[in-house]
mmCIF file with all atom_site columns, C-alpha atoms in Angstrom:
data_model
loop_
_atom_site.group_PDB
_atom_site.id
_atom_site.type_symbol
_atom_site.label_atom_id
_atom_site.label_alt_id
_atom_site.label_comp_id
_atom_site.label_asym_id
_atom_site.label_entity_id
_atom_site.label_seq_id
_atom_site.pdbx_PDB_ins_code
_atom_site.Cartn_x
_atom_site.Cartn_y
_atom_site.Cartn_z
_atom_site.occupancy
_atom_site.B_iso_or_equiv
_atom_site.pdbx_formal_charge
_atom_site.auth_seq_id
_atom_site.auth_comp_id
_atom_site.auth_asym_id
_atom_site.auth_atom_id
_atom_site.pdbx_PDB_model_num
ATOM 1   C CA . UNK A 1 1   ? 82.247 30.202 -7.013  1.00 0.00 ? 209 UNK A CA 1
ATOM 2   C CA . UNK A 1 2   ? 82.456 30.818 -10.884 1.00 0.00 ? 210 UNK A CA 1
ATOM 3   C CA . UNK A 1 3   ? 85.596 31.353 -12.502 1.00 0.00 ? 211 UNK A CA 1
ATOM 4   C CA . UNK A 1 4   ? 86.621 35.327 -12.404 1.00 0.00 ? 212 UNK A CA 1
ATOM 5   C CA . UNK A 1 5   ? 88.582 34.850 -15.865 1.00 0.00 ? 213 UNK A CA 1
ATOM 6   C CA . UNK A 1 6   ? 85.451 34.174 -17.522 1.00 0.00 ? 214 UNK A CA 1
ATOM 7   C CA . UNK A 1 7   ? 84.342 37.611 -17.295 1.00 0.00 ? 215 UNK A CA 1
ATOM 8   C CA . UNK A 1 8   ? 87.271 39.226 -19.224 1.00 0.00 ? 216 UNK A CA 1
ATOM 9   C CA . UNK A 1 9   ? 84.832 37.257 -22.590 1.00 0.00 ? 217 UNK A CA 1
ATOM 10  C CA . UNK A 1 10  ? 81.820 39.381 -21.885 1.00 0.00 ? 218 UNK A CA 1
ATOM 11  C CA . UNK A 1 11  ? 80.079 36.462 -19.888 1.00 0.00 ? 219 UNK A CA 1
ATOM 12  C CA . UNK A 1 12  ? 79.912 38.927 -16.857 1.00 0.00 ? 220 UNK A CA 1
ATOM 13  C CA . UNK A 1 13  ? 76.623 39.694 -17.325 1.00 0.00 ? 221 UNK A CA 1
ATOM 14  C CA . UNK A 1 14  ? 75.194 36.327 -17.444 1.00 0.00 ? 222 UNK A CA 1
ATOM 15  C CA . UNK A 1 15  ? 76.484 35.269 -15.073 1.00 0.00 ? 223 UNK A CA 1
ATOM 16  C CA . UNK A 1 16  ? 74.892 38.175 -12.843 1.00 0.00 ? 224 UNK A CA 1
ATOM 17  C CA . UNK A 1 17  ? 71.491 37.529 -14.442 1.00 0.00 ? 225 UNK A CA 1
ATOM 18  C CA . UNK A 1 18  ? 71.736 33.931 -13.967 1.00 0.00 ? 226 UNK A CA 1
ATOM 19  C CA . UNK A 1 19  ? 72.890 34.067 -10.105 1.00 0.00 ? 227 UNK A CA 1
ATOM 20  C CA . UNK A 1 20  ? 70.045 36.618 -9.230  1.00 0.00 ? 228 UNK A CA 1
ATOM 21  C CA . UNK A 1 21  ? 67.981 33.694 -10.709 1.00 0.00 ? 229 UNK A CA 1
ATOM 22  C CA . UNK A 1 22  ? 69.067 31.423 -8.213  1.00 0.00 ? 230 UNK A CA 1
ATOM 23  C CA . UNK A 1 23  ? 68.930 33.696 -5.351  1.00 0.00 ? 231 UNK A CA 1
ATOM 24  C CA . UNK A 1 24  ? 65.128 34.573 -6.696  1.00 0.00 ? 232 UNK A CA 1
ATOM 25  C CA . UNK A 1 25  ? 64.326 30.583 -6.659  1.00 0.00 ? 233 UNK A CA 1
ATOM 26  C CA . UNK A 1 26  ? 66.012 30.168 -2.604  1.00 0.00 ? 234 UNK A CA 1
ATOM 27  C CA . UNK A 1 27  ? 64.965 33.508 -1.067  1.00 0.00 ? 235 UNK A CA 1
ATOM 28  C CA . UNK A 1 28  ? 61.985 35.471 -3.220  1.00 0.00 ? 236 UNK A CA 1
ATOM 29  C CA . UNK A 1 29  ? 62.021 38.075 -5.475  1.00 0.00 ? 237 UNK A CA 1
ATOM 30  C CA . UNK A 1 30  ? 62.060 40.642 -2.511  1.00 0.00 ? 238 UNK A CA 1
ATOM 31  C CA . UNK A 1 31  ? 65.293 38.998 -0.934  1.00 0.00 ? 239 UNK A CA 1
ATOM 32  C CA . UNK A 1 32  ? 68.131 39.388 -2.997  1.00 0.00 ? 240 UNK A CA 1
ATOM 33  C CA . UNK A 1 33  ? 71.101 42.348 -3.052  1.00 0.00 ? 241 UNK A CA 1
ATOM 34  C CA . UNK A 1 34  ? 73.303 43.414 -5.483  1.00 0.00 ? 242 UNK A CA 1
ATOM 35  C CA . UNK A 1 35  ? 75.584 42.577 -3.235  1.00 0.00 ? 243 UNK A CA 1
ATOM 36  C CA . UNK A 1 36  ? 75.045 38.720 -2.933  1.00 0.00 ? 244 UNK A CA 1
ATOM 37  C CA . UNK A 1 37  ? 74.486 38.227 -6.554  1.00 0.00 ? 245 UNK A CA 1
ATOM 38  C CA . UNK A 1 38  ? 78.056 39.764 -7.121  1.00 0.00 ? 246 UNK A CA 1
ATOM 39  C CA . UNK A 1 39  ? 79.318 37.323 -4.386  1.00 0.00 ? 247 UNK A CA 1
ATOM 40  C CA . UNK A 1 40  ? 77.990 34.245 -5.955  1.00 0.00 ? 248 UNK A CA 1
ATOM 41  C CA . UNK A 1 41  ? 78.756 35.391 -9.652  1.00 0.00 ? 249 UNK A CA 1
ATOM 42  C CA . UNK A 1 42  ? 82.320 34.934 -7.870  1.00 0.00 ? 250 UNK A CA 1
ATOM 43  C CA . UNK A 1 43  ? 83.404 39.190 -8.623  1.00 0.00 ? 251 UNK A CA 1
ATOM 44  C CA . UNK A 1 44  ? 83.806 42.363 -6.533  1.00 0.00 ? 252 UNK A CA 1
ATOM 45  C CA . UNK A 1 45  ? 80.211 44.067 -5.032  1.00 0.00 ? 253 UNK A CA 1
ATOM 46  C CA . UNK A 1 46  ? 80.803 47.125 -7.695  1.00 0.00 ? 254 UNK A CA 1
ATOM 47  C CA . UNK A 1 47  ? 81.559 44.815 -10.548 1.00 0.00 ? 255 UNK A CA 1
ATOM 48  C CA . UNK A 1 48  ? 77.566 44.590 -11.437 1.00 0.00 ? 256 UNK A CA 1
ATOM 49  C CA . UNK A 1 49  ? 77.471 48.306 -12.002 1.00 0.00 ? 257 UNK A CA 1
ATOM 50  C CA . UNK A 1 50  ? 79.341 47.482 -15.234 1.00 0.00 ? 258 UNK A CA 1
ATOM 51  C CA . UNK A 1 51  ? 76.222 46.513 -16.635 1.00 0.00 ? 259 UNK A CA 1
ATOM 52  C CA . UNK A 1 52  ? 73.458 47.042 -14.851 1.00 0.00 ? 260 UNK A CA 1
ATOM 53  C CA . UNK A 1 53  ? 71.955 50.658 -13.109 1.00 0.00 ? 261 UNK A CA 1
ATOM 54  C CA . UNK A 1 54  ? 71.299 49.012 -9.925  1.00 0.00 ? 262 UNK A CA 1
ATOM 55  C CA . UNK A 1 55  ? 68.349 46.014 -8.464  1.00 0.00 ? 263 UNK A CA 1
ATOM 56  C CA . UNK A 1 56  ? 65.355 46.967 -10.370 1.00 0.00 ? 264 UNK A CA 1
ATOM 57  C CA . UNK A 1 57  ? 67.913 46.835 -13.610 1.00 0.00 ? 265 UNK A CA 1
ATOM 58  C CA . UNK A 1 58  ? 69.219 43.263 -13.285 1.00 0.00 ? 266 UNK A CA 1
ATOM 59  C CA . UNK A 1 59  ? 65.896 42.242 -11.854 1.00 0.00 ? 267 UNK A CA 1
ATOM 60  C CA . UNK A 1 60  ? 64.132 43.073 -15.419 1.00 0.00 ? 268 UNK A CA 1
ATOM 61  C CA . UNK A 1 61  ? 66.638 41.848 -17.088 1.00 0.00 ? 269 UNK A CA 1
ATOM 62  C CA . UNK A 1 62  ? 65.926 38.194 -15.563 1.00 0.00 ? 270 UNK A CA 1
ATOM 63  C CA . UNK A 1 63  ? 62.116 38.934 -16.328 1.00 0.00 ? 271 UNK A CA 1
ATOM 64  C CA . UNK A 1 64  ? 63.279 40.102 -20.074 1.00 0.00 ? 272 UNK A CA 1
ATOM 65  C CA . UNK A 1 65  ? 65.114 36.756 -20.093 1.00 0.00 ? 273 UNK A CA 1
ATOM 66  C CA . UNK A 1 66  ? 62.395 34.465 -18.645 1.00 0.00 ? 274 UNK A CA 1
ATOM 67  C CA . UNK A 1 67  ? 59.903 36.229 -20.512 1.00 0.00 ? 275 UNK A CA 1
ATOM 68  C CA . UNK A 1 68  ? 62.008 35.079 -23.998 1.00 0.00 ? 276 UNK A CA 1
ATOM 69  C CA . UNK A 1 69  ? 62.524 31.539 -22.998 1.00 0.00 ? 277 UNK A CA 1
ATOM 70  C CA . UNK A 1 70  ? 58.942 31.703 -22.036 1.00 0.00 ? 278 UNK A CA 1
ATOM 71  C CA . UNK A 1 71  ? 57.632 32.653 -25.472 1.00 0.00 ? 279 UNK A CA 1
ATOM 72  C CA . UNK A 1 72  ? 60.108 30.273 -27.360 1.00 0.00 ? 280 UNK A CA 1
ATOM 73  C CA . UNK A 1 73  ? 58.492 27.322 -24.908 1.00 0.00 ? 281 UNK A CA 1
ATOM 74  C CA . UNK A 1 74  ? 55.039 28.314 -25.717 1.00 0.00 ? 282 UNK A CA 1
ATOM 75  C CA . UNK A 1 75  ? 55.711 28.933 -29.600 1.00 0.00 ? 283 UNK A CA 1
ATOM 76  C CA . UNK A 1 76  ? 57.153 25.624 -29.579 1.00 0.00 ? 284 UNK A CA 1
ATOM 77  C CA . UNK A 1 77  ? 54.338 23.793 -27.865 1.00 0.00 ? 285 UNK A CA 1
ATOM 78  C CA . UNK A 1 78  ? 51.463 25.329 -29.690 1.00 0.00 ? 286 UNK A CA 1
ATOM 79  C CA . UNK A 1 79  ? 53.607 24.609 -33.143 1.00 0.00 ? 287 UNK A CA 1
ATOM 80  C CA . UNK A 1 80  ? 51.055 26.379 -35.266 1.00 0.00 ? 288 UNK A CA 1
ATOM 81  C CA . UNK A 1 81  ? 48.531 24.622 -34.236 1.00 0.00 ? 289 UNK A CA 1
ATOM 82  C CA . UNK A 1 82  ? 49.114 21.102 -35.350 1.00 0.00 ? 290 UNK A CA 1
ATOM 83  C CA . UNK A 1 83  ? 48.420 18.682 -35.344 1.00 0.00 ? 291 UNK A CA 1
ATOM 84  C CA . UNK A 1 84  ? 44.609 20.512 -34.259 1.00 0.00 ? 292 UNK A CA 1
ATOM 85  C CA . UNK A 1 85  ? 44.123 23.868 -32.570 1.00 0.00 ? 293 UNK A CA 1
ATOM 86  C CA . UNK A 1 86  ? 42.759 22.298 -29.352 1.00 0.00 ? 294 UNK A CA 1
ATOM 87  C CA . UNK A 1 87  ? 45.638 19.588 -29.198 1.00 0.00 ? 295 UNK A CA 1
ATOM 88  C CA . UNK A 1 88  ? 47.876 22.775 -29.792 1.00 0.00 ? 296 UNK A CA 1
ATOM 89  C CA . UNK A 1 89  ? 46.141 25.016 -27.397 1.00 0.00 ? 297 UNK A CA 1
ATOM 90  C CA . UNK A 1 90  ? 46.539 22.186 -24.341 1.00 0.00 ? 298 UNK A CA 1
ATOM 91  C CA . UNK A 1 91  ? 49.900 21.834 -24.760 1.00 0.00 ? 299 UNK A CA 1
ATOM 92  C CA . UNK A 1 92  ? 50.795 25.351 -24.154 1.00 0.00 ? 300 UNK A CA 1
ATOM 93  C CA . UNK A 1 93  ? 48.734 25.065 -20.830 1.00 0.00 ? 301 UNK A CA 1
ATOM 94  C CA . UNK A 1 94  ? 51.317 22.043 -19.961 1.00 0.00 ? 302 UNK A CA 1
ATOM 95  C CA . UNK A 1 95  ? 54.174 24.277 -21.286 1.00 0.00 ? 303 UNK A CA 1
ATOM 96  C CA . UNK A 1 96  ? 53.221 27.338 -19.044 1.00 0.00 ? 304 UNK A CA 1
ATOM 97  C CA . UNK A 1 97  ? 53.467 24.639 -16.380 1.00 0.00 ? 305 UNK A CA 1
ATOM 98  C CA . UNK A 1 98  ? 56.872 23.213 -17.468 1.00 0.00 ? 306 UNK A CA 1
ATOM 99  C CA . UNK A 1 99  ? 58.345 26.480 -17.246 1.00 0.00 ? 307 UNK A CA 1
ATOM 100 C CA . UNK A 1 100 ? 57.445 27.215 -14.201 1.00 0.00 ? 308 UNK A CA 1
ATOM 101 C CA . UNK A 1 101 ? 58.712 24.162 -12.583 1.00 0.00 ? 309 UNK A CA 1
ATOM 102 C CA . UNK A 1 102 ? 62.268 24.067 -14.611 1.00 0.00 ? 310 UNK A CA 1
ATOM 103 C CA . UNK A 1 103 ? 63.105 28.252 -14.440 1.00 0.00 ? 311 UNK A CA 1
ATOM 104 C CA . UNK A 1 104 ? 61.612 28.844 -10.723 1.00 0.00 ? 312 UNK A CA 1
ATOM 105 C CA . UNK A 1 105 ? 63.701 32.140 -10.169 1.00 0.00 ? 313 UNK A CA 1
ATOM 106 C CA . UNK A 1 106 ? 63.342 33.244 -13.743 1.00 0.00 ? 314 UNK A CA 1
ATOM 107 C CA . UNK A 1 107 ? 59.424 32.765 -13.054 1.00 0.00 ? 315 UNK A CA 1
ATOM 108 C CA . UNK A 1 108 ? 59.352 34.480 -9.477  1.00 0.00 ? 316 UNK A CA 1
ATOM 109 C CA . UNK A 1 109 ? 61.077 37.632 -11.449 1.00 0.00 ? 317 UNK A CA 1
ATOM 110 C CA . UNK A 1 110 ? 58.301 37.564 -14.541 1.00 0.00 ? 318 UNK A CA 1
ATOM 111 C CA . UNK A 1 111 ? 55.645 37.697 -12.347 1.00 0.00 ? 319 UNK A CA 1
ATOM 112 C CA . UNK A 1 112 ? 55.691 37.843 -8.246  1.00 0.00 ? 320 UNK A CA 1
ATOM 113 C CA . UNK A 1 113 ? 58.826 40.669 -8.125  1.00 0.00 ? 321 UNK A CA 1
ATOM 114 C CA . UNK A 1 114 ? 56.791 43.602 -8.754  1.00 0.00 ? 322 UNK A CA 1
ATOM 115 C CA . UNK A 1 115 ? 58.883 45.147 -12.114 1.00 0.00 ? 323 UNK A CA 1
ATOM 116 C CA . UNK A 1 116 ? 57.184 47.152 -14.594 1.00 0.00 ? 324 UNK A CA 1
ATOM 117 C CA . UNK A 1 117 ? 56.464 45.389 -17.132 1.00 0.00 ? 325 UNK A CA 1
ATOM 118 C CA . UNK A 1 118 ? 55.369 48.401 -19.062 1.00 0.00 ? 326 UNK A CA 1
ATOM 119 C CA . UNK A 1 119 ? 58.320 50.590 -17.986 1.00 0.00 ? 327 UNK A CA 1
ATOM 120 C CA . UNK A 1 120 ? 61.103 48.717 -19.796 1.00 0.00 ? 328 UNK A CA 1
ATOM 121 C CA . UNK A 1 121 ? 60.427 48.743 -23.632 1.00 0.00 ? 329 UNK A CA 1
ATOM 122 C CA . UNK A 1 122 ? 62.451 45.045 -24.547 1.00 0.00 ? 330 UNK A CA 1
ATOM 123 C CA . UNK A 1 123 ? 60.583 43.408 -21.388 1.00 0.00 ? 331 UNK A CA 1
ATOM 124 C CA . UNK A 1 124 ? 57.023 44.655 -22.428 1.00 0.00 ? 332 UNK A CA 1
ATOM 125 C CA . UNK A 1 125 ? 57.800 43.244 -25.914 1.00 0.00 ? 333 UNK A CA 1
ATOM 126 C CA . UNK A 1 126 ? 59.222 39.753 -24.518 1.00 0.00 ? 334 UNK A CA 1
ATOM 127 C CA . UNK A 1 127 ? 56.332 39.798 -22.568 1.00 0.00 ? 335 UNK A CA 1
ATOM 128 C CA . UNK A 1 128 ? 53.691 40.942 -25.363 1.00 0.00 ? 336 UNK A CA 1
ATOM 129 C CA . UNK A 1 129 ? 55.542 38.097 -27.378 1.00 0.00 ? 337 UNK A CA 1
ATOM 130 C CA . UNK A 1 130 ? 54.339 35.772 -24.869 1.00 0.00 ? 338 UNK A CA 1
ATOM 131 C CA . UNK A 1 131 ? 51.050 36.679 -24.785 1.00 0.00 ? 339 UNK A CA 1
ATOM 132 C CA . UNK A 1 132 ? 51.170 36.351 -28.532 1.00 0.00 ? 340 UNK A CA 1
ATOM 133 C CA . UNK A 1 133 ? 51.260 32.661 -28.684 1.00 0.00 ? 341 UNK A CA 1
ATOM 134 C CA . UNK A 1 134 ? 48.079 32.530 -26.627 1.00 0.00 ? 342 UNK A CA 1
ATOM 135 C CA . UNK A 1 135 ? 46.046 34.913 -28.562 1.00 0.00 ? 343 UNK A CA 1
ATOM 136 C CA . UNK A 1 136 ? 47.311 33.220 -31.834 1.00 0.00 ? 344 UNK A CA 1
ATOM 137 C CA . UNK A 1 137 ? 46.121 29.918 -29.929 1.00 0.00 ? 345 UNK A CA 1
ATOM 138 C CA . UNK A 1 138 ? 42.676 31.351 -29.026 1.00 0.00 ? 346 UNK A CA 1
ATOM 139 C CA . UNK A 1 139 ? 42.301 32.793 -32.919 1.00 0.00 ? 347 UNK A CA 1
ATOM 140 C CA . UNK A 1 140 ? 42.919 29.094 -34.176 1.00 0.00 ? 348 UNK A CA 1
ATOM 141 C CA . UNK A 1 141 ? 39.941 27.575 -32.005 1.00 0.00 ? 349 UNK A CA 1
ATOM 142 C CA . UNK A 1 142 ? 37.212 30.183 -32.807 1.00 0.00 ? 350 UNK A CA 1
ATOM 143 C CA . UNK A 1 143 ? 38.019 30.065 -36.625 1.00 0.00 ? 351 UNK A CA 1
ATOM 144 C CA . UNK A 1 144 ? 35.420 27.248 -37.349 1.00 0.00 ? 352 UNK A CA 1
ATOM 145 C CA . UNK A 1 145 ? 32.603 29.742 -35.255 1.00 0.00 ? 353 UNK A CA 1
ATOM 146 C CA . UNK A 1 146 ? 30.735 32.721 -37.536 1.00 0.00 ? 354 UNK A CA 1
ATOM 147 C CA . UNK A 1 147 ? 32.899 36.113 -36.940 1.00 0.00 ? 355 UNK A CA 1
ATOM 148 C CA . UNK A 1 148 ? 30.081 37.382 -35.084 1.00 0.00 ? 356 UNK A CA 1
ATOM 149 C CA . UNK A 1 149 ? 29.887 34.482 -32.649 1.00 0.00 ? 357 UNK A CA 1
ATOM 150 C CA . UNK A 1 150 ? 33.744 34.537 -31.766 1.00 0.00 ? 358 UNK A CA 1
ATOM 151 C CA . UNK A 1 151 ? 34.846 35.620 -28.443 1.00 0.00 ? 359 UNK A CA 1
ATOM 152 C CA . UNK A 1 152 ? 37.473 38.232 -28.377 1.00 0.00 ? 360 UNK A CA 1
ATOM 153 C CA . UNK A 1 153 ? 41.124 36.524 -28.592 1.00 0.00 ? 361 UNK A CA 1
ATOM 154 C CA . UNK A 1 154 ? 42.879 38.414 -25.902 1.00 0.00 ? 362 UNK A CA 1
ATOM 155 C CA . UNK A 1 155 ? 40.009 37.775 -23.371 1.00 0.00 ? 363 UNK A CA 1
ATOM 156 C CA . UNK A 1 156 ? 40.465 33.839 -23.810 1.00 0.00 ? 364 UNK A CA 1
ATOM 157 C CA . UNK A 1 157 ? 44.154 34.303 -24.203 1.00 0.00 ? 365 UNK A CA 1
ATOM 158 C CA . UNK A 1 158 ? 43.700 36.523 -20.818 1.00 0.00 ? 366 UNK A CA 1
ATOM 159 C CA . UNK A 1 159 ? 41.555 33.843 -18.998 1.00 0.00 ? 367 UNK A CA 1
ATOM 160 C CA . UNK A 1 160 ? 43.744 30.720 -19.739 1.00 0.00 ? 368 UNK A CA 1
ATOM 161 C CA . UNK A 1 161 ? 47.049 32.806 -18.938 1.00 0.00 ? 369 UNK A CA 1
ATOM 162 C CA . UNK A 1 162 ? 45.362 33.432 -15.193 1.00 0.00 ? 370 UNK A CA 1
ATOM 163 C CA . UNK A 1 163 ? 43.999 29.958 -15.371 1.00 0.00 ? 371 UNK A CA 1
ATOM 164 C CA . UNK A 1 164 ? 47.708 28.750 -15.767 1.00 0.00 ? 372 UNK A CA 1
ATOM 165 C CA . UNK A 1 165 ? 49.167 31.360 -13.412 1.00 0.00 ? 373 UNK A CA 1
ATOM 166 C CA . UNK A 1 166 ? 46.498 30.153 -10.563 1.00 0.00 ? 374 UNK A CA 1
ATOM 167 C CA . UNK A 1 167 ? 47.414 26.193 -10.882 1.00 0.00 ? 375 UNK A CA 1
ATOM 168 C CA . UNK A 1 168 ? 51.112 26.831 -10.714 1.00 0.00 ? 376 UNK A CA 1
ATOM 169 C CA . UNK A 1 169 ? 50.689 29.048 -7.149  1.00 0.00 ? 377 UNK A CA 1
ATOM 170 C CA . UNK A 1 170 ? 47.994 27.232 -5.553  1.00 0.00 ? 378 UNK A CA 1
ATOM 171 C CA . UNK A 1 171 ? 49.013 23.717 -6.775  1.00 0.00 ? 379 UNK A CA 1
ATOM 172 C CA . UNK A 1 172 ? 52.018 22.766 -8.453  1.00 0.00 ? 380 UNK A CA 1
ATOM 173 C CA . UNK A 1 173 ? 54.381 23.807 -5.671  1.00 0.00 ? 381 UNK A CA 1
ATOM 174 C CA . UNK A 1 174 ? 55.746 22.014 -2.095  1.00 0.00 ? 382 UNK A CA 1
ATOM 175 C CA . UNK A 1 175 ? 54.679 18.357 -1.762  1.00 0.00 ? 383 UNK A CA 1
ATOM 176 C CA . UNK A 1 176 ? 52.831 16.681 -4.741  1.00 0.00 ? 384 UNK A CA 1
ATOM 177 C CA . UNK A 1 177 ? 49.080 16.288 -3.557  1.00 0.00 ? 385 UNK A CA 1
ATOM 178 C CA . UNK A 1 178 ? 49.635 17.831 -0.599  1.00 0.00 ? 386 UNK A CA 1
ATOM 179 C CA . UNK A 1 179 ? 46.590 20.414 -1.801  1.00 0.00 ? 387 UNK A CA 1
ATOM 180 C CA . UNK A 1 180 ? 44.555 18.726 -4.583  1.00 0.00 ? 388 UNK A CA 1
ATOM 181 C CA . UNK A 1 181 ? 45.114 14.880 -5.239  1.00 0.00 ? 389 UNK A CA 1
ATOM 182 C CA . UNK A 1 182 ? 44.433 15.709 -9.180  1.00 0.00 ? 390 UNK A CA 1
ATOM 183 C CA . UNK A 1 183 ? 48.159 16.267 -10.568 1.00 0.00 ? 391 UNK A CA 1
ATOM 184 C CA . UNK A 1 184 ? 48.419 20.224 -11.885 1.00 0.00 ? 392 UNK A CA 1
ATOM 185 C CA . UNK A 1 185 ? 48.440 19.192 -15.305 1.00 0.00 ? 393 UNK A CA 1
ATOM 186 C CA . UNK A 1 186 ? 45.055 17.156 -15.235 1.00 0.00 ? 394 UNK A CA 1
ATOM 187 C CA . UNK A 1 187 ? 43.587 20.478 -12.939 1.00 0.00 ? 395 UNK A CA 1
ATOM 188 C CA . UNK A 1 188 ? 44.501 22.852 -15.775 1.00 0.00 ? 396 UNK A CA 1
ATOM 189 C CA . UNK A 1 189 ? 43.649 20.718 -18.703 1.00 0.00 ? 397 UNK A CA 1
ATOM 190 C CA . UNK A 1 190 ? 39.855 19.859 -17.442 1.00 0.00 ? 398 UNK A CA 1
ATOM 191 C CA . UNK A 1 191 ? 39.410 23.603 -16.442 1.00 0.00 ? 399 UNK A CA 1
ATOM 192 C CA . UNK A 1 192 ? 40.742 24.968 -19.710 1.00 0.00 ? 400 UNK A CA 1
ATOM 193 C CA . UNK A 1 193 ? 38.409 22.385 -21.750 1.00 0.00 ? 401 UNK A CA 1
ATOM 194 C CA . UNK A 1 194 ? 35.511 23.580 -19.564 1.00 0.00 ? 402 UNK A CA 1
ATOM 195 C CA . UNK A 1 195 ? 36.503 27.170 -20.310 1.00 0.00 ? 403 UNK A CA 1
ATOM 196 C CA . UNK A 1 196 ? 36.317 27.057 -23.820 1.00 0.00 ? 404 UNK A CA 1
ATOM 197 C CA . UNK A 1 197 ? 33.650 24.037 -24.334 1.00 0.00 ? 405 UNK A CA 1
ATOM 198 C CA . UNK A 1 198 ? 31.585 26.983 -22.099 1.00 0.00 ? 406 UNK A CA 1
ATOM 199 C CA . UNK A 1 199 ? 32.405 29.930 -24.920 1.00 0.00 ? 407 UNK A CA 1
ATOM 200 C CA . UNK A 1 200 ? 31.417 27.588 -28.074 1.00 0.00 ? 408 UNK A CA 1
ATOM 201 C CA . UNK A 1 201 ? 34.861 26.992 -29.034 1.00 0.00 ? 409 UNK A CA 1
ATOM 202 C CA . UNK A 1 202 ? 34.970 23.628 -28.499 1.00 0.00 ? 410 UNK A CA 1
ATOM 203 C CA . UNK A 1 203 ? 31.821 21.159 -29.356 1.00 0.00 ? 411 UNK A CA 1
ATOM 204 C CA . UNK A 1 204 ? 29.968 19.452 -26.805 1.00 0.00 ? 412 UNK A CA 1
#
């Protein structure tokens, strides 16, 4: 149980946001109370109406909070595109699939709990900032092709976002191989090249 004197230094709401997390990653997105995230953040069952409206409020703001980490992660991986833009571009892909498999709950809230994205201002931003790096990414491939002959950013970013999305369902969780004997990360790395060796932006 966490430590109830902790909260009297504003770590209260953390500590909320951190245990809905948890209870997102063992039960679903659907699963969790108010209640039980106030009993294992270790405080009283009206202590989260402090800081939060009700559910849908502290379930965005684990979304909000994924969604940040998220776009950090990516940012980081693509690192302007260095050392080349398709180098950069496939290490995002692996970075998608990182964060999936180290935030779980935080990933369940982002994208399998339902929330409006658009409804919350600061979540469709950390979101938008997210999609960002990909666009960004798919801007620094088609710069060597004629303007006219480039594919439109958000589409690619768009494609290898579901691309991503679709490996870490179907594949990279329960057993390892227990659906595919090709490890996630080789599955979305050969479908991503084929993607964009299909639209031009990669050579043959």
């Amino acid at each position: 149980m966490a430590d109830r004197k902790s909260y009297h230094h504003g770590n209260l709401r953390q500590a909320l946001v951190d245990a809905t997390a948890t209870l997102i990653e063992e039960n679903g997105p659907q699963a969790f109370t108010l209640t039980e995230a106030a009993r294992r953040a270790g405080v009283s069952p009206a202590a989260p109406y402090r800081h939060f409206k009700g559910r849908e409020d502290l379930l965005e703001e684990v979304a909000r909070q994924g969604f940040v980490d998220f776009a950090d992660r990516l940012k980081a991986a693509f690192d302007d595109g260095r050392p080349r833009p398709l180098t950069a571009f496939l290490r995002t892909g692996q970075a998608y699939l990182d964060f999936a498999a180290a935030r779980p709950g935080f990933y369940m809230a982002m994208f399998e709990s339902g929330i409006s994205v658009a409804g919350n201002a600061e979540l469709s931003a950390a979101s938008d900032r997210a999609q960002g790096v990909l666009i960004s990414a798919a801007e620094a491939l088609a710069i060597r092709l004629p303007v006219d002959k480039r594919p439109p950013s958000r589409m690619v970013a768009n494609h290898i976002w579901a691309l991503s999305h679709g490996v870490v369902e179907l594949f990279s969780r329960g057993k390892p191989g227990s659906r595919s004997p090709v490890a996630p990360s080789e599955m979305l790395e050969s479908g991503a090249i084929i993607y964009l060796r299909g639209l031009g932006l990669i050579p043959d």
